[in-house]
Amino acid sequence: MTVRHAGRGLAVDVSGDPDGVPILLMHGTPGSRTGPKPRSIVLYRMGIRLITYDRPGYGGSDRHPKRRVIDAADDVKAIADALGVDRLAVVGRSGGGPHALACAASDQLADRITKVGVLVTLAPPNSAGLDWYRGMGASNLEEHSSDPAALNDALIERAEHTRRDPQSLLDHLEPDLTPADRRVVDDVAIGVQIRASYAEGVRPGAYGWIDDDLAFRSHWGFDPASIKLPVRLWHGAKDAFSPASHARWLAKQMPFAEAVVQEDAGHFSAVEILPTMLRWLATPEPIEVC
C-alpha cells in the first residue's frame, strides 16, 4: 500500500497477525521494506503485526531531499495514522537504528511508542568520548568519510551496479565480512531476501542511500539522552560496519537502555537475532506495584 504524507508517497507492507502487537521495522542502508524478516505465518504465531516501509528515496517511496534522521518520526506517525495504530513498538536494523531512536525521541510520537529495539546501529557523529571511526572496516570507512560530492558519485555508480546485480554489493562488502556474517549471507533463503531488498531499495536510483548517509553524518535533530523509553540495543562484537562501541556509547546516554554485545557475532548476525528482539518488543513491560 502507499501512504501519502507531506505530498510524498511512502510504500508500506504489513504482515503477520492483523490483530497482533504492532511493531514497525526500519530497514538497513541500503535496503527496503522487503528486507529479511520472519515469514508472515511465523509472525502470526508470534502474535505480531509487522509493519515495514521504504524510507524516502528507496523502493516505492518518494525522495525527501535534505531529510534528517528525526524526520523519520513524521513518516512513521503518518503510517500509524493511516493504519489506525495507536500504540506500537519500533525496531531498526543497521541504518534503520538511528531512525528507530528518532521515533522514541519525537514529541509527536511520545505517547505512542512502547519500546525500541536497535540492532547494529551507528551512534551520532561527534559523540563525545567515542572514536567514531575506530573498528570500522574499509567499505564503511570510505563511505562515511568521503566528501559529499565524492559520496554522491560513488553511490550512484554502486547503486547502478547493485540494481543490475544485487550480489555485487555483497561482493563489495566481502573483505569486511566475518565468518558469522558469511554464514548468514550464504544461507540460501536469507541471501535471497538480502539481495531482493538491495535491488528493490536502489530500483529508483541511489538517492535513498545518499540521503541516509548524509543524514547520519549531520546532526540527527535529537539528543539520544532525551529518550526515556525502554531501549534494547544488540550488537555483534566482530561488527566491522558499525562497531559495537557505538551501541555501548548509546546505552550510556539513555536512562532505560541496555546494550547486549554478542562476542561471536557480526553485522549480518542481526538478521538471526531479529525474532528474539521482536519477542521482547511484543512483551508488555511488567507493572511495578509500590
Tab-separated table of C-alpha atoms in Angstrom:
chain	number	residue	atom	x	y	z
A	1	MET	CA	0.000	0.000	0.000
A	2	THR	CA	1.006	3.641	-0.393
A	3	VAL	CA	0.583	6.199	2.388
A	4	ARG	CA	0.554	9.852	1.342
A	5	HIS	CA	2.353	12.302	3.623
A	6	ALA	CA	3.510	15.868	3.004
A	7	GLY	CA	2.967	15.446	-0.732
A	8	ARG	CA	5.083	12.281	-0.843
A	9	GLY	CA	4.199	8.613	-1.194
A	10	LEU	CA	5.510	6.019	1.277
A	11	ALA	CA	5.489	2.340	0.252
A	12	VAL	CA	4.252	0.220	3.176
A	13	ASP	CA	3.865	-3.536	3.724
A	14	VAL	CA	2.047	-5.238	6.608
A	15	SER	CA	2.427	-8.923	7.501
A	16	GLY	CA	1.660	-11.304	10.330
A	17	ASP	CA	-1.359	-11.210	12.652
A	18	PRO	CA	-3.790	-8.387	11.715
A	19	ASP	CA	-4.833	-8.220	15.377
A	20	GLY	CA	-1.331	-8.694	16.771
A	21	VAL	CA	1.033	-6.329	18.557
A	22	PRO	CA	2.027	-3.617	16.035
A	23	ILE	CA	5.793	-3.400	15.503
A	24	LEU	CA	7.399	-1.228	12.838
A	25	LEU	CA	10.697	-2.461	11.383
A	26	MET	CA	13.171	0.048	9.909
A	27	HIS	CA	15.361	-1.422	7.150
A	28	GLY	CA	19.115	-1.030	6.748
A	29	THR	CA	21.244	1.157	4.464
A	30	PRO	CA	20.736	0.438	1.645
A	31	GLY	CA	17.574	-1.618	1.882
A	32	SER	CA	13.838	-1.683	1.539
A	33	ARG	CA	10.590	-2.825	3.114
A	34	THR	CA	11.230	-6.295	1.615
A	35	GLY	CA	14.314	-6.869	3.782
A	36	PRO	CA	14.931	-10.004	5.877
A	37	LYS	CA	12.187	-10.721	8.400
A	38	PRO	CA	10.259	-13.741	9.700
A	39	ARG	CA	7.662	-15.208	7.346
A	40	SER	CA	4.101	-13.985	7.793
A	41	ILE	CA	2.931	-17.302	9.292
A	42	VAL	CA	5.734	-17.145	11.873
A	43	LEU	CA	4.785	-13.573	12.777
A	44	TYR	CA	1.148	-14.681	13.077
A	45	ARG	CA	2.115	-17.385	15.542
A	46	MET	CA	4.141	-14.802	17.491
A	47	GLY	CA	1.097	-12.521	17.685
A	48	ILE	CA	2.861	-9.713	15.819
A	49	ARG	CA	1.580	-7.322	13.169
A	50	LEU	CA	4.805	-6.278	11.419
A	51	ILE	CA	4.885	-3.006	9.507
A	52	THR	CA	7.715	-2.213	7.115
A	53	TYR	CA	8.172	0.725	4.762
A	54	ASP	CA	10.689	2.189	2.345
A	55	ARG	CA	12.421	5.281	3.698
A	56	PRO	CA	12.190	8.244	1.297
A	57	GLY	CA	14.158	7.691	-1.896
A	58	TYR	CA	14.180	3.899	-1.583
A	59	GLY	CA	11.992	1.425	-3.449
A	60	GLY	CA	8.457	2.751	-3.832
A	61	SER	CA	8.824	5.824	-1.600
A	62	ASP	CA	9.317	9.317	-2.990
A	63	ARG	CA	12.502	11.151	-2.118
A	64	HIS	CA	12.654	13.695	0.705
A	65	PRO	CA	15.744	15.820	-0.106
A	66	LYS	CA	17.868	17.049	2.814
A	67	ARG	CA	15.958	14.908	5.273
A	68	ARG	CA	17.299	14.495	8.784
A	69	VAL	CA	17.182	11.369	10.916
A	70	ILE	CA	14.430	12.897	13.101
A	71	ASP	CA	12.208	13.350	10.030
A	72	ALA	CA	11.551	9.595	10.026
A	73	ALA	CA	9.279	10.116	13.034
A	74	ASP	CA	6.865	12.209	10.936
A	75	ASP	CA	6.668	9.456	8.334
A	76	VAL	CA	6.063	6.810	10.992
A	77	LYS	CA	3.286	8.901	12.532
A	78	ALA	CA	1.612	9.209	9.124
A	79	ILE	CA	1.871	5.441	8.591
A	80	ALA	CA	0.486	4.670	12.063
A	81	ASP	CA	-2.399	7.088	11.498
A	82	ALA	CA	-3.197	5.529	8.111
A	83	LEU	CA	-3.229	2.033	9.615
A	84	GLY	CA	-5.250	3.076	12.660
A	85	VAL	CA	-2.448	2.126	15.058
A	86	ASP	CA	-2.497	3.992	18.372
A	87	ARG	CA	0.442	2.265	20.087
A	88	LEU	CA	3.402	0.482	18.528
A	89	ALA	CA	6.946	-0.652	19.123
A	90	VAL	CA	9.782	0.185	16.728
A	91	VAL	CA	12.902	-1.748	15.759
A	92	GLY	CA	15.688	-0.627	13.444
A	93	ARG	CA	18.456	-2.708	11.886
A	94	SER	CA	21.771	-1.109	10.876
A	95	GLY	CA	20.886	2.168	9.098
A	96	GLY	CA	17.385	1.794	10.491
A	97	GLY	CA	18.714	2.032	14.055
A	98	PRO	CA	19.116	5.827	14.230
A	99	HIS	CA	15.662	6.231	12.665
A	100	ALA	CA	14.113	3.925	15.277
A	101	LEU	CA	15.681	6.062	18.012
A	102	ALA	CA	14.258	9.154	16.300
A	103	CYS	CA	10.747	7.769	16.819
A	104	ALA	CA	11.443	7.383	20.544
A	105	ALA	CA	12.758	10.945	20.771
A	106	SER	CA	9.957	12.607	18.802
A	107	ASP	CA	7.386	14.705	20.647
A	108	GLN	CA	4.809	13.699	18.020
A	109	LEU	CA	5.168	10.026	18.951
A	110	ALA	CA	5.902	10.434	22.658
A	111	ASP	CA	2.656	8.776	23.805
A	112	ARG	CA	2.531	6.140	21.040
A	113	ILE	CA	5.869	4.287	21.158
A	114	THR	CA	6.060	1.472	23.723
A	115	LYS	CA	9.597	0.104	23.283
A	116	VAL	CA	12.508	0.451	20.912
A	117	GLY	CA	14.839	-2.255	19.621
A	118	VAL	CA	18.088	-1.308	17.898
A	119	LEU	CA	20.288	-3.747	16.006
A	120	VAL	CA	23.886	-2.951	14.921
A	121	THR	CA	23.346	0.814	14.804
A	122	LEU	CA	25.641	3.782	14.377
A	123	ALA	CA	25.907	6.500	17.030
A	124	PRO	CA	25.587	10.200	16.176
A	125	PRO	CA	28.635	11.928	14.686
A	126	ASN	CA	30.860	13.918	17.032
A	127	SER	CA	29.708	11.852	20.016
A	128	ALA	CA	31.781	12.994	22.990
A	129	GLY	CA	34.096	10.240	24.194
A	130	LEU	CA	33.514	7.971	21.162
A	131	ASP	CA	36.152	7.351	18.492
A	132	TRP	CA	33.507	7.176	15.753
A	133	TYR	CA	35.628	5.513	13.051
A	134	ARG	CA	37.617	3.109	15.240
A	135	GLY	CA	36.926	-0.516	14.327
A	136	MET	CA	35.137	0.375	11.086
A	137	GLY	CA	36.107	-1.681	8.040
A	138	ALA	CA	37.340	-0.219	4.775
A	139	SER	CA	33.992	-0.244	2.955
A	140	ASN	CA	32.093	1.759	5.584
A	141	LEU	CA	35.105	3.882	6.462
A	142	GLU	CA	35.276	5.065	2.858
A	143	GLU	CA	31.517	5.583	2.645
A	144	HIS	CA	31.259	7.640	5.846
A	145	SER	CA	34.407	9.726	5.404
A	146	SER	CA	34.044	10.761	1.747
A	147	ASP	CA	33.195	14.381	0.946
A	148	PRO	CA	29.571	14.825	-0.208
A	149	ALA	CA	30.427	15.170	-3.898
A	150	ALA	CA	32.594	12.043	-3.915
A	151	LEU	CA	29.953	10.174	-1.905
A	152	ASN	CA	27.269	11.171	-4.388
A	153	ASP	CA	29.277	9.929	-7.383
A	154	ALA	CA	30.407	6.711	-5.694
A	155	LEU	CA	26.935	5.695	-4.516
A	156	ILE	CA	25.281	6.498	-7.855
A	157	GLU	CA	27.715	4.103	-9.509
A	158	ARG	CA	27.415	1.466	-6.774
A	159	ALA	CA	23.611	1.651	-6.780
A	160	GLU	CA	23.529	1.092	-10.536
A	161	HIS	CA	25.744	-1.988	-10.176
A	162	THR	CA	23.514	-3.199	-7.342
A	163	ARG	CA	20.335	-2.656	-9.345
A	164	ARG	CA	21.693	-4.795	-12.172
A	165	ASP	CA	23.325	-7.384	-9.914
A	166	PRO	CA	22.465	-7.249	-6.175
A	167	GLN	CA	25.177	-9.823	-5.444
A	168	SER	CA	27.744	-7.198	-6.481
A	169	LEU	CA	27.093	-5.262	-3.267
A	170	LEU	CA	27.762	-8.337	-1.122
A	171	ASP	CA	30.907	-8.918	-3.182
A	172	HIS	CA	31.970	-5.328	-2.449
A	173	LEU	CA	31.443	-5.902	1.281
A	174	GLU	CA	33.190	-9.298	1.274
A	175	PRO	CA	36.547	-8.127	2.773
A	176	ASP	CA	34.755	-6.838	5.899
A	177	LEU	CA	32.533	-9.890	6.433
A	178	THR	CA	33.293	-12.043	9.465
A	179	PRO	CA	32.746	-15.835	9.463
A	180	ALA	CA	29.457	-15.159	11.299
A	181	ASP	CA	28.418	-12.708	8.559
A	182	ARG	CA	29.287	-15.188	5.822
A	183	ARG	CA	27.181	-17.884	7.471
A	184	VAL	CA	24.169	-15.558	7.316
A	185	VAL	CA	24.594	-14.221	3.772
A	186	ASP	CA	25.424	-17.712	2.448
A	187	ASP	CA	22.121	-19.079	3.781
A	188	VAL	CA	20.036	-19.611	0.640
A	189	ALA	CA	16.743	-18.183	1.952
A	190	ILE	CA	18.307	-15.226	3.777
A	191	GLY	CA	20.583	-14.457	0.844
A	192	VAL	CA	17.589	-14.222	-1.477
A	193	GLN	CA	15.899	-11.759	0.916
A	194	ILE	CA	19.018	-9.617	1.270
A	195	ARG	CA	19.623	-9.374	-2.472
A	196	ALA	CA	15.942	-8.676	-3.181
A	197	SER	CA	15.947	-5.905	-0.573
A	198	TYR	CA	19.027	-4.301	-2.116
A	199	ALA	CA	17.565	-4.496	-5.622
A	200	GLU	CA	14.223	-3.002	-4.571
A	201	GLY	CA	15.890	-0.296	-2.471
A	202	VAL	CA	18.007	1.085	-5.326
A	203	ARG	CA	15.424	0.453	-8.057
A	204	PRO	CA	14.663	4.223	-8.378
A	205	GLY	CA	18.345	5.170	-8.020
A	206	ALA	CA	20.863	5.990	-5.306
A	207	TYR	CA	19.213	8.887	-3.500
A	208	GLY	CA	17.678	6.988	-0.599
A	209	TRP	CA	21.162	5.628	0.139
A	210	ILE	CA	22.821	9.023	-0.338
A	211	ASP	CA	20.274	10.826	1.840
A	212	ASP	CA	20.684	8.206	4.598
A	213	ASP	CA	24.464	8.672	4.675
A	214	LEU	CA	24.228	12.472	4.647
A	215	ALA	CA	21.687	12.342	7.499
A	216	PHE	CA	23.918	10.034	9.575
A	217	ARG	CA	26.898	12.397	9.364
A	218	SER	CA	24.800	15.518	10.160
A	219	HIS	CA	23.059	16.431	13.416
A	220	TRP	CA	20.283	13.903	13.895
A	221	GLY	CA	17.785	16.500	15.131
A	222	PHE	CA	17.540	14.999	18.612
A	223	ASP	CA	19.677	14.039	21.599
A	224	PRO	CA	19.595	10.317	22.485
A	225	ALA	CA	19.755	11.352	26.147
A	226	SER	CA	16.206	12.691	25.789
A	227	ILE	CA	14.827	9.167	25.221
A	228	LYS	CA	13.050	7.902	28.335
A	229	LEU	CA	11.521	4.733	26.868
A	230	PRO	CA	12.809	1.163	27.282
A	231	VAL	CA	15.519	0.623	24.653
A	232	ARG	CA	17.404	-2.594	23.962
A	233	LEU	CA	20.491	-2.367	21.758
A	234	TRP	CA	22.021	-5.512	20.272
A	235	HIS	CA	25.401	-5.659	18.563
A	236	GLY	CA	27.886	-8.223	17.320
A	237	ALA	CA	31.324	-7.709	18.843
A	238	LYS	CA	33.003	-8.521	15.497
A	239	ASP	CA	30.966	-5.959	13.516
A	240	ALA	CA	33.237	-4.093	11.078
A	241	PHE	CA	30.480	-1.937	9.579
A	242	SER	CA	29.085	-0.206	12.673
A	243	PRO	CA	31.413	-1.023	15.586
A	244	ALA	CA	29.956	-2.302	18.866
A	245	SER	CA	31.420	0.736	20.660
A	246	HIS	CA	28.575	2.758	19.112
A	247	ALA	CA	25.926	0.652	20.879
A	248	ARG	CA	27.807	0.816	24.175
A	249	TRP	CA	28.060	4.609	23.887
A	250	LEU	CA	24.358	4.977	23.115
A	251	ALA	CA	23.320	2.760	26.029
A	252	LYS	CA	25.171	5.071	28.427
A	253	GLN	CA	23.216	8.088	27.198
A	254	MET	CA	19.689	6.758	27.790
A	255	PRO	CA	18.371	6.073	31.308
A	256	PHE	CA	16.298	2.996	30.376
A	257	ALA	CA	18.603	1.413	27.811
A	258	GLU	CA	20.651	-1.765	27.844
A	259	ALA	CA	23.268	-2.957	25.375
A	260	VAL	CA	23.733	-6.643	24.591
A	261	VAL	CA	27.016	-7.354	22.775
A	262	GLN	CA	27.433	-10.900	21.470
A	263	GLU	CA	31.067	-11.921	21.221
A	264	ASP	CA	30.856	-14.382	18.305
A	265	ALA	CA	28.545	-12.269	16.109
A	266	GLY	CA	28.980	-9.811	13.259
A	267	HIS	CA	26.894	-7.215	11.440
A	268	PHE	CA	24.619	-9.539	9.450
A	269	SER	CA	24.036	-11.616	12.585
A	270	ALA	CA	21.326	-9.039	13.337
A	271	VAL	CA	19.120	-10.950	10.883
A	272	GLU	CA	19.327	-14.026	13.124
A	273	ILE	CA	18.623	-12.098	16.338
A	274	LEU	CA	15.621	-10.205	14.934
A	275	PRO	CA	12.997	-12.782	16.053
A	276	THR	CA	14.318	-12.589	19.627
A	277	MET	CA	14.138	-8.799	19.531
A	278	LEU	CA	10.599	-8.948	18.146
A	279	ARG	CA	9.507	-11.198	21.037
A	280	TRP	CA	10.928	-8.690	23.535
A	281	LEU	CA	9.173	-5.808	21.807
A	282	ALA	CA	5.860	-7.690	21.820
A	283	THR	CA	6.050	-8.488	25.556
A	284	PRO	CA	4.428	-5.875	27.829
A	285	GLU	CA	6.663	-4.298	30.442
A	286	PRO	CA	5.825	-5.518	33.975
A	287	ILE	CA	3.812	-3.085	36.075
A	288	GLU	CA	5.616	-2.139	39.268
A	289	VAL	CA	3.459	-2.140	42.388
A	290	CYS	CA	4.647	0.305	45.030
